[in-house]
Coordinates of C-alpha atoms in Angstrom, one line a residue:
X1 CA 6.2 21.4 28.5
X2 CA 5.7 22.4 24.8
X3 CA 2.6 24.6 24.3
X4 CA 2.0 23.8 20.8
X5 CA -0.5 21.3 20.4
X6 CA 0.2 19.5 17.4
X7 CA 3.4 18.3 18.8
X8 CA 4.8 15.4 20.1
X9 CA 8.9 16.1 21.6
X10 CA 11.3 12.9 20.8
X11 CA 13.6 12.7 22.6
X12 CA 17.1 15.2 23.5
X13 CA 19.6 14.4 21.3
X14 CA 21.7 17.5 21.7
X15 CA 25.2 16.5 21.8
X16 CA 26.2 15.1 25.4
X17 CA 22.3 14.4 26.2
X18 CA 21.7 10.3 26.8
X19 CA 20.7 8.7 23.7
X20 CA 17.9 6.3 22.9
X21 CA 18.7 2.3 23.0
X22 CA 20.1 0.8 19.7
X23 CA 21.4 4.1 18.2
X24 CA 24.4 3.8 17.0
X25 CA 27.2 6.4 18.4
X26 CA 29.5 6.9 15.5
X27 CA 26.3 6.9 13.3
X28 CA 24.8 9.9 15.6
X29 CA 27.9 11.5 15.4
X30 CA 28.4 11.1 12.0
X31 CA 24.7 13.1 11.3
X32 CA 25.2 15.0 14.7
X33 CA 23.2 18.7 14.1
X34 CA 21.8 17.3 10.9
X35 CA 17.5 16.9 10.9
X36 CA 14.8 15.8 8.5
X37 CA 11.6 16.3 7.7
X38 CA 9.1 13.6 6.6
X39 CA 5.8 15.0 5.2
X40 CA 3.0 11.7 6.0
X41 CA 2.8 9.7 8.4
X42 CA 1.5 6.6 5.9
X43 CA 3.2 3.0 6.4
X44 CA 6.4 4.7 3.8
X45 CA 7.2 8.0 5.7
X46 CA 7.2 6.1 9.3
X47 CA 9.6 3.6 7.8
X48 CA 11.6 6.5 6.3
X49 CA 11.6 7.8 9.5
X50 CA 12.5 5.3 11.6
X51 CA 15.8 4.7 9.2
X52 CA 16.4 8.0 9.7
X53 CA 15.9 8.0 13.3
X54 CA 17.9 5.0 14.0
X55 CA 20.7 6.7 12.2
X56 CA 20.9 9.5 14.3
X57 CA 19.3 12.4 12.3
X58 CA 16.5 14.4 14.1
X59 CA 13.8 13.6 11.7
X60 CA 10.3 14.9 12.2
X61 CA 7.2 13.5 10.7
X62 CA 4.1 16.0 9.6
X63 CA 0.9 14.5 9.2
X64 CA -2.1 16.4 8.3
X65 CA -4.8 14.5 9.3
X66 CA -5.9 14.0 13.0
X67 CA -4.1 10.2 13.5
X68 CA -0.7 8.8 11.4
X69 CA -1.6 6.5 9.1
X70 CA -2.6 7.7 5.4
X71 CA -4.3 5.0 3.7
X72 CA -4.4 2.8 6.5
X73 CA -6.2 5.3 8.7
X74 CA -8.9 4.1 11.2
X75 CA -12.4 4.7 12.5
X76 CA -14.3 3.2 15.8
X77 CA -17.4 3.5 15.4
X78 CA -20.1 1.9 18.3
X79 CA -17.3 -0.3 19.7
X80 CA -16.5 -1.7 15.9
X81 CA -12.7 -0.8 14.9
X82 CA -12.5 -0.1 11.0
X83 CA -9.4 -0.3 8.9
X84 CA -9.4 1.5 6.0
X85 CA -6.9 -0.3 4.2
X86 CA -4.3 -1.6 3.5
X87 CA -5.4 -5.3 5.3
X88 CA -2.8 -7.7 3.8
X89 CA 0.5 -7.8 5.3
X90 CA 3.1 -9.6 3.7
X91 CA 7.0 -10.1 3.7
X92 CA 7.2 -9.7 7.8
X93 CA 10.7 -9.2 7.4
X94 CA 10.7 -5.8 5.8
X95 CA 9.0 -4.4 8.7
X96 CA 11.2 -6.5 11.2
X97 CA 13.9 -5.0 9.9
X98 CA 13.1 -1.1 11.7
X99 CA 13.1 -2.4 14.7
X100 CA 16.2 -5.0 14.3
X101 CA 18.4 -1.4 12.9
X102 CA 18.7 -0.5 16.5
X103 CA 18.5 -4.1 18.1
X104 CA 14.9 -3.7 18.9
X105 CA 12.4 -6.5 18.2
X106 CA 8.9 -5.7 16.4
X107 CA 7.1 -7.9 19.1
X108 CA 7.9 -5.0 21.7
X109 CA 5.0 -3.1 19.6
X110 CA 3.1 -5.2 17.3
X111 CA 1.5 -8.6 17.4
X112 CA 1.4 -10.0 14.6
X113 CA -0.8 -13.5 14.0
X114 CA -1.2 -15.6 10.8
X115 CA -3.9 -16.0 8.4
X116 CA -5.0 -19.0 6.8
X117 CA -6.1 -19.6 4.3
X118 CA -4.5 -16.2 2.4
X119 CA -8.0 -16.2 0.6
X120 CA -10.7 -17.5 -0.3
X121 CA -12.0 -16.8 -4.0
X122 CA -15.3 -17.4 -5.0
X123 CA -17.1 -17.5 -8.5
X124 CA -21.1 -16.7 -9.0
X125 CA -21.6 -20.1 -9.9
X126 CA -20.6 -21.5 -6.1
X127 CA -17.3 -22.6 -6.8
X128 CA -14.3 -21.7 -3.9
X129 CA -11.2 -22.0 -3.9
X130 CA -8.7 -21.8 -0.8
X131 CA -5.5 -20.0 -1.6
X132 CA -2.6 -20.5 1.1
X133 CA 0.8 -22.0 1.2
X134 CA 0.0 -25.6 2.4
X135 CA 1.3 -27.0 -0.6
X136 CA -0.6 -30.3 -0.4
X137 CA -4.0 -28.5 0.0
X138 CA -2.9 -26.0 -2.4
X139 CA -2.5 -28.8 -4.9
X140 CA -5.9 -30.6 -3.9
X141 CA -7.9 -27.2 -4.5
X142 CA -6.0 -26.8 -7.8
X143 CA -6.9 -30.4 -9.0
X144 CA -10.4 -29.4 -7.9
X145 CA -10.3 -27.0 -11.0
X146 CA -8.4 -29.1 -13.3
X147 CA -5.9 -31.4 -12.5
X148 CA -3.8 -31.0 -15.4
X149 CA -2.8 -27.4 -13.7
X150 CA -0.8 -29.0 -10.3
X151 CA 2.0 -29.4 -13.0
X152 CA 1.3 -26.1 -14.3
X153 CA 1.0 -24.3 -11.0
X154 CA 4.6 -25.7 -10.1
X155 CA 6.2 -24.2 -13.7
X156 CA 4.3 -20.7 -12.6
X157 CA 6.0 -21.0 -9.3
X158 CA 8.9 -21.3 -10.6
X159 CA 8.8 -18.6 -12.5
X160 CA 7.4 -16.3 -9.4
X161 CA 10.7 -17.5 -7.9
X162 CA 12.5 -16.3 -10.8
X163 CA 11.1 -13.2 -11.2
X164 CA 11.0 -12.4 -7.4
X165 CA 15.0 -12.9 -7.5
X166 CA 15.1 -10.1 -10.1
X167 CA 12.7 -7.7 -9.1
X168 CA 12.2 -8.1 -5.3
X169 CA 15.5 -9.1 -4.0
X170 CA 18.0 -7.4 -6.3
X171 CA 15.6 -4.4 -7.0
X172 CA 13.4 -3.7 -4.6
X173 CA 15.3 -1.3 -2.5
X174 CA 17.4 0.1 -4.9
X175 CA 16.7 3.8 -6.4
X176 CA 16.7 4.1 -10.4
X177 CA 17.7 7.7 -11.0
X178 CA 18.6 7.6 -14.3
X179 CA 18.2 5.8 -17.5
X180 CA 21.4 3.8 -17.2
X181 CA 20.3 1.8 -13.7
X182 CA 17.7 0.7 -15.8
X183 CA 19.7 -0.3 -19.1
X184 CA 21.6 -2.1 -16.9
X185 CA 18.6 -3.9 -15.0
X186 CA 17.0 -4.0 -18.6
X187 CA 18.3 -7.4 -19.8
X188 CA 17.0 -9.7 -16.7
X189 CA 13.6 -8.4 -16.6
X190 CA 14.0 -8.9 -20.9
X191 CA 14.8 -12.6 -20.2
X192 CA 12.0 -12.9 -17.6
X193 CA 9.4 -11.7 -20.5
X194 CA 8.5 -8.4 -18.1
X195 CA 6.4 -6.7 -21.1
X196 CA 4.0 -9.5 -20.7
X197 CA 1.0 -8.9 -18.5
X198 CA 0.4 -11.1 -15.2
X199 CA -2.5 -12.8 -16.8
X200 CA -0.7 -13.4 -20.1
X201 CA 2.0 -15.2 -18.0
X202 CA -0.4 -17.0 -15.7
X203 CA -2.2 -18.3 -19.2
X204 CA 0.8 -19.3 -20.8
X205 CA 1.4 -21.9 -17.6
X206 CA -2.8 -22.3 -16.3
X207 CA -5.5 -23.7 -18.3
X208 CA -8.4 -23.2 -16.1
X209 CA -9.7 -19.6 -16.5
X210 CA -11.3 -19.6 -12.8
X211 CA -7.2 -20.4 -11.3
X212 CA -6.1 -17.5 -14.2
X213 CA -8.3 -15.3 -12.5
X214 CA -6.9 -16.8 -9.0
X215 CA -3.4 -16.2 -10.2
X216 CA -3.5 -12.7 -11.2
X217 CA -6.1 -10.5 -9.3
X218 CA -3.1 -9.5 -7.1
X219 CA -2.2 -7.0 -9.0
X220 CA -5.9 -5.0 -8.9
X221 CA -5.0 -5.0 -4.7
X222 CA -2.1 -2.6 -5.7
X223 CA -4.1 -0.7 -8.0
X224 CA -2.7 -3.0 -11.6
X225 CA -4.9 -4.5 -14.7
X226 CA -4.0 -8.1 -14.5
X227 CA -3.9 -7.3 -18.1
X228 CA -1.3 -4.3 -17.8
X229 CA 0.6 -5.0 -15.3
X230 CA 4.1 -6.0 -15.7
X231 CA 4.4 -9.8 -15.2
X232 CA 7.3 -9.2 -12.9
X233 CA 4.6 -8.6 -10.4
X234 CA 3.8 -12.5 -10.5
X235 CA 6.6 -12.4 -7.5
X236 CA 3.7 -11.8 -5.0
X237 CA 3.1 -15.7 -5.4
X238 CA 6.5 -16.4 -4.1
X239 CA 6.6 -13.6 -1.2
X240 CA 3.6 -15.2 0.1
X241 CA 4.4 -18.8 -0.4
X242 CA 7.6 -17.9 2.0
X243 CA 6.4 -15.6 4.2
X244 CA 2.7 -16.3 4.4
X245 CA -0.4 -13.3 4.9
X246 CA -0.4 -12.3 8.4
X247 CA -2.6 -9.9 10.6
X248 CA -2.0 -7.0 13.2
X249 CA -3.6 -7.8 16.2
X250 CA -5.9 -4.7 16.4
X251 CA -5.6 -4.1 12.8
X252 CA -3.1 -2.5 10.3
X253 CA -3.4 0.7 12.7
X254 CA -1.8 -1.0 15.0
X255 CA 0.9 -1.6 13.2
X256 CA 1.4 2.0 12.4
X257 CA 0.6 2.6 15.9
X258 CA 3.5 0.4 16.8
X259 CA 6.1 2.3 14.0
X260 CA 4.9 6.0 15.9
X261 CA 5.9 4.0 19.3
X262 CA 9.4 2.9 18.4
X263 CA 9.9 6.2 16.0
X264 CA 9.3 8.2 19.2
X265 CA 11.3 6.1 21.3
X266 CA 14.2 6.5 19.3
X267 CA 13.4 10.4 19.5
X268 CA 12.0 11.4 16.8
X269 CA 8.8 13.9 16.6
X270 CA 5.5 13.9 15.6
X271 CA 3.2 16.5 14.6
X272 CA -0.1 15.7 13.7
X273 CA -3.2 17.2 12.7
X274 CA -1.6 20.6 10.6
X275 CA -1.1 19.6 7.2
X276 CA 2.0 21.0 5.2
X277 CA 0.8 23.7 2.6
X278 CA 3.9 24.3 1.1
X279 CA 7.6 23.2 0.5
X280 CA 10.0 26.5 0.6
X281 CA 12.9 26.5 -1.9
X282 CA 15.9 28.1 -2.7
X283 CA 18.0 27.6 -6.1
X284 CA 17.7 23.9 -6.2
X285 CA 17.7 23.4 -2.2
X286 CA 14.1 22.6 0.1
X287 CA 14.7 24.8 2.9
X288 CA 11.9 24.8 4.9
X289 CA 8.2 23.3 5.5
X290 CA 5.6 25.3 6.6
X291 CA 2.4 23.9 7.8
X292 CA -1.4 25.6 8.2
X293 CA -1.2 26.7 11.8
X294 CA 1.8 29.0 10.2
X295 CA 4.8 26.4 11.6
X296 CA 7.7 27.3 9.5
X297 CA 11.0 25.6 10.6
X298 CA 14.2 25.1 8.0
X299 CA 15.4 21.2 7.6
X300 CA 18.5 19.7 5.8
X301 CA 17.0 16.9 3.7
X302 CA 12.4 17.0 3.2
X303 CA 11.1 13.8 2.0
X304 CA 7.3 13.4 0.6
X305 CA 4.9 10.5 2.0
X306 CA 2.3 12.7 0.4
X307 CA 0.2 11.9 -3.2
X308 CA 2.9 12.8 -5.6
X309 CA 0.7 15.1 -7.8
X310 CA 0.1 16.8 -4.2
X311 CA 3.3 16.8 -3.9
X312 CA 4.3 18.9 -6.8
X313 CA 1.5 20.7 -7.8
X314 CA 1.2 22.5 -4.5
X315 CA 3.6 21.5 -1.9
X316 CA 6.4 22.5 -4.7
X317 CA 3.6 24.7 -6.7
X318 CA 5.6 28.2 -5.7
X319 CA 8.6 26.5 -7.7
X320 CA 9.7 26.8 -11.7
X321 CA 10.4 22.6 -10.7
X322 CA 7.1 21.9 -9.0
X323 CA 5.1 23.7 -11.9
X324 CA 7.1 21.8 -14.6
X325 CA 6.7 17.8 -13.0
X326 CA 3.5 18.4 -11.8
X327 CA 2.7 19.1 -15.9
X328 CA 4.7 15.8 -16.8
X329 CA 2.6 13.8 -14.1
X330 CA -0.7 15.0 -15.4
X331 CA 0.1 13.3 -18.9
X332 CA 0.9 9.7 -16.7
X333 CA -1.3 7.2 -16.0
X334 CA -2.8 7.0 -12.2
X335 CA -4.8 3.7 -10.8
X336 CA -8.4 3.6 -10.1
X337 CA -9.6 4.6 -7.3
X338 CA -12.1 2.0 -4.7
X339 CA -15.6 2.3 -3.5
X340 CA -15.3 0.6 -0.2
X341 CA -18.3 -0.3 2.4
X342 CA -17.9 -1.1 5.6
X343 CA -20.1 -2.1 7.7
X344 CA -20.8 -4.4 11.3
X345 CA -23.2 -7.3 11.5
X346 CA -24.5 -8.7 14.7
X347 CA -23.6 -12.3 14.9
X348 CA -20.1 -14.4 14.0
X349 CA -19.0 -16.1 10.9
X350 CA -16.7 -18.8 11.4
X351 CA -17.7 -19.8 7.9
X352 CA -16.2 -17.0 6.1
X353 CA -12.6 -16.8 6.3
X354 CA -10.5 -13.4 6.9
X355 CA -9.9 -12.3 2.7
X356 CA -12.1 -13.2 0.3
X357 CA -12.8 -12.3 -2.9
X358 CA -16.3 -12.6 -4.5
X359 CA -15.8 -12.3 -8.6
X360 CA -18.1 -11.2 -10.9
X361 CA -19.8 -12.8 -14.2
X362 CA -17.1 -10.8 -15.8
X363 CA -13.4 -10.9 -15.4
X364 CA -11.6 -9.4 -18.5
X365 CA -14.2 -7.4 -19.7
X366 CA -15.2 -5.9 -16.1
X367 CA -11.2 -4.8 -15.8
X368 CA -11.6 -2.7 -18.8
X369 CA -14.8 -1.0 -17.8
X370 CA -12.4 -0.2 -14.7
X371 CA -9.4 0.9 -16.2
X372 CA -10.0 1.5 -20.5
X373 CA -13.5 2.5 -20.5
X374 CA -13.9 4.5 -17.5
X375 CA -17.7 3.4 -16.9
X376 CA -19.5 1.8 -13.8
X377 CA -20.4 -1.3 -14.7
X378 CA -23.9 -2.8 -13.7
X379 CA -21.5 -5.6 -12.1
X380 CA -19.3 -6.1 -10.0
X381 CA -15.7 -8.0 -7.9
X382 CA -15.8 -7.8 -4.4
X383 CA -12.7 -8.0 -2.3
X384 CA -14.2 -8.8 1.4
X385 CA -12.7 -8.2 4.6
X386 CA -13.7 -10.1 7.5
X387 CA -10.7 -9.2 10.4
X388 CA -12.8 -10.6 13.4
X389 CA -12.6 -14.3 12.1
X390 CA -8.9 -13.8 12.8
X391 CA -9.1 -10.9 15.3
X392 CA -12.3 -10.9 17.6
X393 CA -11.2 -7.9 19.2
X394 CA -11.9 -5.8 16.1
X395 CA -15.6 -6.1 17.1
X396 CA -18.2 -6.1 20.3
X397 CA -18.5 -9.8 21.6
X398 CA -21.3 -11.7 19.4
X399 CA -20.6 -8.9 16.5
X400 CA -18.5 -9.0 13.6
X401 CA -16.1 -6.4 11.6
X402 CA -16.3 -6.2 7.7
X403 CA -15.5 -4.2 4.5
X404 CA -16.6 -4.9 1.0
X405 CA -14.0 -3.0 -1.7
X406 CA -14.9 -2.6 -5.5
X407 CA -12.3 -0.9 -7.9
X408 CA -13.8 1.5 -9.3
X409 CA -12.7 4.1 -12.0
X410 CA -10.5 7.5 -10.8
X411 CA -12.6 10.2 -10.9
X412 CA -11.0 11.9 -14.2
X413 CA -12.2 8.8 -16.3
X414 CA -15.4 8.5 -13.9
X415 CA -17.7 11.6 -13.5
X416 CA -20.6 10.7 -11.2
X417 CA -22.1 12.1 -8.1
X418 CA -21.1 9.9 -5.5
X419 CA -23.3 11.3 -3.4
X420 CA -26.2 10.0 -5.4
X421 CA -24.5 7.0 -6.9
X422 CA -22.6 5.9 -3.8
X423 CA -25.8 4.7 -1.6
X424 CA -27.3 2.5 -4.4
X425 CA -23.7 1.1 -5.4
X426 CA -23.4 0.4 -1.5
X427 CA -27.0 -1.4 -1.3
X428 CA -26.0 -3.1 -4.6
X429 CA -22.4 -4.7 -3.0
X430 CA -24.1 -5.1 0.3
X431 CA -27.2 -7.2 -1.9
X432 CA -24.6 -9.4 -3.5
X433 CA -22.8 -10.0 -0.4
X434 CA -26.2 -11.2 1.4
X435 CA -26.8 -13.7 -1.7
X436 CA -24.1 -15.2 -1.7
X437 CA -22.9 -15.5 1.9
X438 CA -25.2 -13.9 4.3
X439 CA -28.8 -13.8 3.3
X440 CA -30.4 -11.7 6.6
X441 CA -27.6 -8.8 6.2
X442 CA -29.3 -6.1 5.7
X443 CA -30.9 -7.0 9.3
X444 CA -28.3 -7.7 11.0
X445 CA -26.2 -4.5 10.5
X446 CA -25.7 -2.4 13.4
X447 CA -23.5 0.7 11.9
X448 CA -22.2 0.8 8.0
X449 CA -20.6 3.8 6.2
X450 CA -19.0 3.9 2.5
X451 CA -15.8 5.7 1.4
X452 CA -15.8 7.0 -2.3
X453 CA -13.3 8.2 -4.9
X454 CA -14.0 12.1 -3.6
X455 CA -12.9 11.1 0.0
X456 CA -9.8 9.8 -1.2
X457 CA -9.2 12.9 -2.8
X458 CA -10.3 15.2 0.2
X459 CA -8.7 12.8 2.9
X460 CA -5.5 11.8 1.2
X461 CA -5.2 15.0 -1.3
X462 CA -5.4 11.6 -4.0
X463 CA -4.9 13.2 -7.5
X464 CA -8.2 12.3 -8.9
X465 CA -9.1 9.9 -6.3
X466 CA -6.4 7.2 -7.3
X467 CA -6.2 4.8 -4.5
X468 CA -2.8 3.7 -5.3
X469 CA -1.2 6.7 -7.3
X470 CA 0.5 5.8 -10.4
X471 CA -0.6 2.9 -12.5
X472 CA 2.3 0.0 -11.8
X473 CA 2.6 -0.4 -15.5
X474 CA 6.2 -1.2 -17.4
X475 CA 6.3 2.1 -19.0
X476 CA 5.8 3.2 -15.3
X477 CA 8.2 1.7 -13.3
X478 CA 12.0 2.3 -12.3
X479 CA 13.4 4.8 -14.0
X480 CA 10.0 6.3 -15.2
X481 CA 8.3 5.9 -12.0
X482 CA 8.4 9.0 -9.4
X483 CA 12.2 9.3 -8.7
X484 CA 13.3 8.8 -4.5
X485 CA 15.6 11.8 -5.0
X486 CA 14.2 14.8 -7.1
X487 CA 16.1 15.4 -9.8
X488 CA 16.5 19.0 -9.8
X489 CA 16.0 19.7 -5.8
X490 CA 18.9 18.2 -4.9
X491 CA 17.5 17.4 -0.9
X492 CA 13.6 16.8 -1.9
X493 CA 12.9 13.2 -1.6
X494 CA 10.0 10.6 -2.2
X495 CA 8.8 7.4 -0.3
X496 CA 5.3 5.7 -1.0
X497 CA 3.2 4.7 -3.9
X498 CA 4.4 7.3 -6.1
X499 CA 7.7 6.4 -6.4
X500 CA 9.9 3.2 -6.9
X501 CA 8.9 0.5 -6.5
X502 CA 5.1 1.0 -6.0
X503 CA 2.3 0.4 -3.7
X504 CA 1.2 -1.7 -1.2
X505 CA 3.3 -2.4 2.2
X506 CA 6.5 -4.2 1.1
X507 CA 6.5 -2.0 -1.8
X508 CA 6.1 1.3 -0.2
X509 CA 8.3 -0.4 2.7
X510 CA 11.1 -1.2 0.3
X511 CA 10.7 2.5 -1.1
X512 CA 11.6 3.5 2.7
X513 CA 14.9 1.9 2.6
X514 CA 16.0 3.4 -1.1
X515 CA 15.0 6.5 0.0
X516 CA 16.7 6.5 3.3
X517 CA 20.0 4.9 1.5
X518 CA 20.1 8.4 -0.6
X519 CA 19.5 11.0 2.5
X520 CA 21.8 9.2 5.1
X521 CA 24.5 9.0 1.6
X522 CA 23.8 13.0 1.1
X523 CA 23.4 14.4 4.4
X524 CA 27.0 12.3 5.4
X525 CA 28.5 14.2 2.5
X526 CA 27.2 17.3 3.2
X527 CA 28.7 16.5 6.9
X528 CA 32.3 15.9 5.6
X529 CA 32.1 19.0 2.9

């Protein structure tokens, strides 16, 4: 039995021991002797590790906090289950895809159920609108607005398709590490128009400004100014048309939950609760990681999960390289961070659908407050959760789960006390929420807490409380994003938000599988040297 707590022992795979279903022989003979380290147990390090896993490499995944998860960590809190985000999964395939490497199927670990409608968006003056891909109600709630946009929304889906083909499909999962791989994606995302913002795109096709709005608040779920952000991120439209919004029964823990259960049945290890302080080097090699509790073990290949400023500045901080991009970071641009509430309501709400968003009197001018001006504005968008509609497990019987989310600026543009201006932004979201959907809320709550920019940055090590690490602007991406193989310590790696292609699950997903394409390319090298 292993005496160290913060352990979890995969499986034996010392040569001759029996090896876990699915694994491929010549594969585990191939990387036979060879391990790696993941540092985060967030939705991108479990699916680094799995890859890694399935290919036969002893991979071991260190997660500071008390559970795996990162960002989509959980709390329970009087029989109420709390996500704390991410909540909408889309492009199931991505995460089928771990499971189907070693001809396992995701239903062994996760259940995964459908939502509908994707969203519901709703404007001060009472007006919904029901998002989803039912094209024939999709079309009737367009016409709704103006019907002169059911001809536009088609020419916008097109151009999702379009763009999706370019920047999804063929790009996606493919690392840019230097200039050239994007010169040579360069003239595709030129024809698709990719310096133009979401919204500018969604205008040139929309004329209604409540379905402009519809169109492009996307990109604020992975951190983006509709008005920055690269309209090549308009292929969200068409990786939800085709493969819908769903729901982890349980919650998105559960789906991490599920990637631990499969990592570990393939062998791999977890250790949990001792956060990595630093990343040893040697020349232009990682050689070790070395936790808190004083852990120190040596690994061929160490891949990052962690915030990518964290990453550098003091994982690598003890190296001329970590001290040098940790400076070139600091000049970037990072997202906002959020100001979420959550909070459960006795009673049920059929009435109120699973995502909704609740805008503002503002749309344009609130996004600058957010990301230009760096104020708190008086107003406010709310993205609201509601998982028991879906889920009624995520609550006591009779009770119901939510969270309310605002954007909110990153806490170098933003200097407030959240400890004095978190309660009354909290009764201001919660006040909103009650006059527009659920007038009696304020009685009805049994248990509510708020997260804040500061907790991101103590929980998650956030560099300035960024809930979604660097801003996913053009000047930001590929190339210039966060490389997913250092480019000085030849076996240091990234997967996440930080690096290409961005945040949220497929993206961070899709980092996974670029990443893991490098190590299993090195390490097989390095194996034949």
């Amino acid at each position: 039995m292993n005496a160290d707590p913060n352990i979890a022992p995969g499986l034996d795979l010392t040569p001759g021991a029996a090896r876990p279903r699915g694994i491929d022989p010549a594969s585990a003979e191939k990387y036979e002797g060879k391990s790696a380290c993941v540092i985060g147990a967030g939705f991108g390090g479990m699916a680094l590790a799995i890859r890694l896993q399935s290919a036969g490499i002893s991979t071991t995944v260190v997660e500071g906090r008390d559970r795996p998860g990162g960002r989509a960590y959980f709390w329970e809190k009087e029989g109420f289950t709390f996500d704390a985000g991410p909540t909408v999964i889309t492009d199931p395939p991505c995460l089928e895809e771990l499971w189907q490497l070693t001809g396992h199927d995701i239903a062994e670990d996760v259940e995964l159920m459908k939502v509908m409608p994707f969203y519901r968006l709703n404007w001060p003056d009472g007006t919904n609108f029901d998002y989803s891909n039912d094209e024939e109600q999709l079309n009737a709630e367009i016409a709704k607005l103006n019907p002169n946009d059911v001809v536009g929304y088609q020419r916008f889906l097109q151009y999702s398709a379009e763009v999706y083909e370019e920047g999804y499909v063929k790009l996606g999962t493919v690392p840019f590490l230097d200039f050239k791989s994007m010169l040579k994606a360069a003239p595709a995302l030129v024809k698709k128009q990719a310096w133009r913002s979401v919204y500018d795109m969604v205008a040139s096709f929309i004329e209604s400004e409540k379905l402009r709005e519809a169109l492009s608040f996307h990109t604020l779920l992975v951190g983006g100014s509709p008005m920055k952000t690269s309209s090549i991120y308009a292929l969200i439209h068409k990786l939800e048309k085709d493969g819908g919004v769903w729901w982890a029964r349980g919650g998105t823990n559960r789906l991490i939950a599920g990637m631990v259960r499969h990592f570990e049945r393939l062998g791999g290890t977890m250790r949990v609760g001792d956060p990595v302080v630093q990343v040893h080097t040697m020349g232009t090699r990682a050689t070790e990681v070395e936790t808190k509790s004083g852990w120190r073990t040596r690994f061929d290949a160490v891949a990052s999960n962690a915030d990518i400023m964290h990453s550098y500045k003091d994982l690598l901080g003890a190296s001329d390289r970590g001290k040098k991009y940790a400076k070139s970071l600091s000049r970037k641009s990072f997202s906002p961070s959020l100001f979420v509430v959550h909070f459960g309501l006795e009673g049920t709400w059929p009435g109120i659908p699973h995502h909704m968003i609740l805008f503002g009197p503002r749309y344009k001018g609130l996004v600058e407050d957010i990301y230009k001006h760096g104020v708190l504005p008086q107003d406010f968008s709310i993205y609201l959760h509601h998982p028991t509609v879906t889920d009624p497990s995520m609550a006591p019987e009779g009770k119901s789960t939510f969270y309310a989310l605002v954007p909110v600026a990153h806490m170098g543009k933003l200097a407030v006390d959240w400890d004095d201006v978190g309660p009354r932004l909290e009764k201001a979201i919660l006040d909103e929420i009650g006059r527009r959907l659920i007038p009696d809320i304020h009685d009805r709550i049994v248990t509510k807490f708020s997260y804040a920019p500061k907790d991101f940055a103590h929980d998650l090590n956030a560099h300035m409380g960024s809930a979604f690490s660097l801003e996913p602007v053009l000047w930001q991406s590929a190339y210039m994003r966060g490389h997913n193989r250092d480019d000085v310590i030849e076996n240091f790696y990234l997967v996440g938000a930080g690096t290409h292609p961005g945040a949220g699950i497929p993206g961070v997903v899709g980092s996974a599988k670029a990443t893991a394409g490098l190590v299993l390319e090195d390490l097989a090298v390095r194996a034949t040297a």
